[in-house]
Structures are given as structure tokens and as C-alpha cells.
mmCIF file of C-alpha atoms in Angstrom:
data_model
loop_
_atom_site.group_PDB
_atom_site.id
_atom_site.type_symbol
_atom_site.label_atom_id
_atom_site.label_comp_id
_atom_site.label_asym_id
_atom_site.label_seq_id
_atom_site.Cartn_x
_atom_site.Cartn_y
_atom_site.Cartn_z
ATOM 1 C CA MET A 1 7.990 38.098 -7.095
ATOM 2 C CA THR A 2 6.523 34.925 -8.550
ATOM 3 C CA LYS A 3 5.781 34.750 -12.256
ATOM 4 C CA ARG A 4 2.473 33.063 -12.941
ATOM 5 C CA SER A 5 0.675 32.432 -16.167
ATOM 6 C CA PRO A 6 -2.045 34.902 -17.172
ATOM 7 C CA ILE A 7 -4.564 32.061 -16.856
ATOM 8 C CA ALA A 8 -3.652 31.340 -13.228
ATOM 9 C CA LYS A 9 -3.752 35.040 -12.319
ATOM 10 C CA ASP A 10 -7.398 35.198 -13.429
ATOM 11 C CA LEU A 11 -8.517 32.150 -11.427
ATOM 12 C CA PRO A 12 -10.066 32.763 -8.017
ATOM 13 C CA ASP A 13 -8.076 31.507 -5.036
ATOM 14 C CA ASP A 14 -9.091 28.169 -3.571
ATOM 15 C CA HIS A 15 -8.086 28.196 0.094
ATOM 16 C CA ARG A 16 -9.446 24.745 0.879
ATOM 17 C CA ILE A 17 -6.771 22.131 1.534
ATOM 18 C CA ARG A 18 -7.505 19.250 -0.810
ATOM 19 C CA CYS A 19 -6.300 17.589 -3.983
ATOM 20 C CA GLY A 20 -7.159 19.693 -6.975
ATOM 21 C CA TRP A 21 -8.578 23.155 -7.455
ATOM 22 C CA GLY A 22 -12.143 24.375 -7.040
ATOM 23 C CA PRO A 23 -14.681 22.111 -8.726
ATOM 24 C CA PHE A 24 -11.857 19.858 -9.969
ATOM 25 C CA SER A 25 -10.990 18.537 -6.517
ATOM 26 C CA LEU A 26 -11.287 15.506 -4.309
ATOM 27 C CA ASP A 27 -13.151 15.886 -1.040
ATOM 28 C CA GLU A 28 -11.035 17.021 1.926
ATOM 29 C CA SER A 29 -11.663 13.646 3.578
ATOM 30 C CA HIS A 30 -9.864 11.768 0.778
ATOM 31 C CA PRO A 31 -6.761 9.926 2.013
ATOM 32 C CA PHE A 32 -4.551 11.808 -0.496
ATOM 33 C CA THR A 33 -5.257 15.140 1.233
ATOM 34 C CA ARG A 34 -2.079 14.715 3.350
ATOM 35 C CA ALA A 35 0.045 14.415 0.214
ATOM 36 C CA CYS A 36 -1.678 17.327 -1.471
ATOM 37 C CA ARG A 37 -1.209 19.520 1.615
ATOM 38 C CA MET A 38 2.555 18.932 1.415
ATOM 39 C CA HIS A 39 2.486 19.729 -2.332
ATOM 40 C CA ASP A 40 0.468 22.914 -1.765
ATOM 41 C CA ASP A 41 2.803 23.966 1.055
ATOM 42 C CA PHE A 42 5.717 23.958 -1.409
ATOM 43 C CA PHE A 43 3.737 26.069 -3.878
ATOM 44 C CA GLN A 44 2.848 28.502 -1.071
ATOM 45 C CA ALA A 45 6.464 28.698 0.098
ATOM 46 C CA ARG A 46 7.562 29.530 -3.429
ATOM 47 C CA ASP A 47 4.878 32.235 -3.654
ATOM 48 C CA GLU A 48 6.320 33.707 -0.448
ATOM 49 C CA GLY A 49 9.808 33.799 -1.958
ATOM 50 C CA LYS A 50 11.173 30.945 0.126
ATOM 51 C CA TYR A 51 13.514 28.324 -1.297
ATOM 52 C CA THR A 52 11.775 25.218 -2.578
ATOM 53 C CA PRO A 53 12.894 22.230 -4.641
ATOM 54 C CA SER A 54 12.061 22.276 -8.349
ATOM 55 C CA ARG A 55 8.458 21.794 -9.419
ATOM 56 C CA LYS A 56 9.421 18.465 -10.977
ATOM 57 C CA LEU A 57 10.817 17.241 -7.650
ATOM 58 C CA VAL A 58 7.827 18.582 -5.695
ATOM 59 C CA ASP A 59 5.462 16.776 -8.089
ATOM 60 C CA HIS A 60 7.514 13.585 -7.761
ATOM 61 C CA MET A 61 7.302 13.869 -3.960
ATOM 62 C CA LEU A 62 3.520 14.176 -4.345
ATOM 63 C CA LEU A 63 3.405 10.967 -6.370
ATOM 64 C CA GLN A 64 5.606 9.089 -3.909
ATOM 65 C CA LYS A 65 3.477 10.160 -0.936
ATOM 66 C CA MET A 66 0.242 9.217 -2.737
ATOM 67 C CA LEU A 67 1.653 5.799 -3.680
ATOM 68 C CA GLU A 68 2.673 5.270 -0.060
ATOM 69 C CA ILE A 69 -0.883 6.124 1.032
ATOM 70 C CA ALA A 70 -2.375 3.939 -1.729
ATOM 71 C CA GLY A 71 -0.575 0.867 -0.457
ATOM 72 C CA ARG A 72 -1.656 -2.157 -2.444
ATOM 73 C CA SER A 73 -4.922 -0.666 -3.740
ATOM 74 C CA PRO A 74 -4.861 -0.672 -7.563
ATOM 75 C CA VAL A 75 -7.657 1.919 -7.694
ATOM 76 C CA MET A 76 -5.812 4.342 -5.431
ATOM 77 C CA LYS A 77 -2.550 3.737 -7.304
ATOM 78 C CA ALA A 78 -4.346 4.645 -10.540
ATOM 79 C CA GLN A 79 -5.690 7.800 -8.857
ATOM 80 C CA ALA A 80 -2.160 8.658 -7.687
ATOM 81 C CA TYR A 81 -0.782 8.457 -11.223
ATOM 82 C CA LEU A 82 -3.762 10.418 -12.556
ATOM 83 C CA PHE A 83 -3.192 13.241 -10.057
ATOM 84 C CA TYR A 84 0.532 13.193 -10.758
ATOM 85 C CA GLY A 85 -0.208 13.597 -14.476
ATOM 86 C CA ILE A 86 -2.556 16.478 -13.742
ATOM 87 C CA ALA A 87 0.052 18.114 -11.500
ATOM 88 C CA ARG A 88 2.732 17.794 -14.195
ATOM 89 C CA THR A 89 0.391 19.043 -16.930
ATOM 90 C CA PHE A 90 -1.271 21.989 -15.191
ATOM 91 C CA GLY A 91 0.944 22.769 -12.184
ATOM 92 C CA GLY A 92 3.156 25.055 -14.245
ATOM 93 C CA LEU A 93 0.279 27.506 -14.456
ATOM 94 C CA PHE A 94 0.601 28.059 -10.700
ATOM 95 C CA TRP A 95 4.347 27.594 -10.169
#
């Protein structure tokens, strides 16, 4: 059984595949959706009791994939680091 924070338990599920949660999300058409899908898949696997890498490693993999997608775009690189920071700060509520 997965331990989640009381805050996360009270939040409604967001079944849409995108970066973020609910109103705090990028549109599904955003290029980072591929990276976020991988990240969410690890969270889902953990919820199902399957082995996953640590949250820190999963978040780092998210950053690396977003930076790969960002290429040379400074705006997208900034977004990648922003989302990584959000994942590190708030992801523990859902892990």
C-alpha cells in the first residue's frame, strides 16, 4: 500500500496525461507531454506496488527528457527547470 500525504488523498484524481495537475497544467499538446507521461507512469507503477527507481531519480529523468525535448530553446529550457523544481517540491505529496 502506498503512503500518501493527507493533502494528496483529498485532491481529486486528474486522469489527463499532461504536465502538471488539474488547473496547474500545461496543455496536452505541449512538447513536454512525452516526458511527463513517462514521469506519471513511474508514479502509477509505484501506486500499483511495482518496483520503481527513487523519486529523485524519476524526477531527474523527467528533467533530462524535457531538456532533450527543449533542444537549444532557452525558453523551453527554463520551463524544463521550472517543472523539475515543481516536481521536486510537490511530487512528494503524491509519491
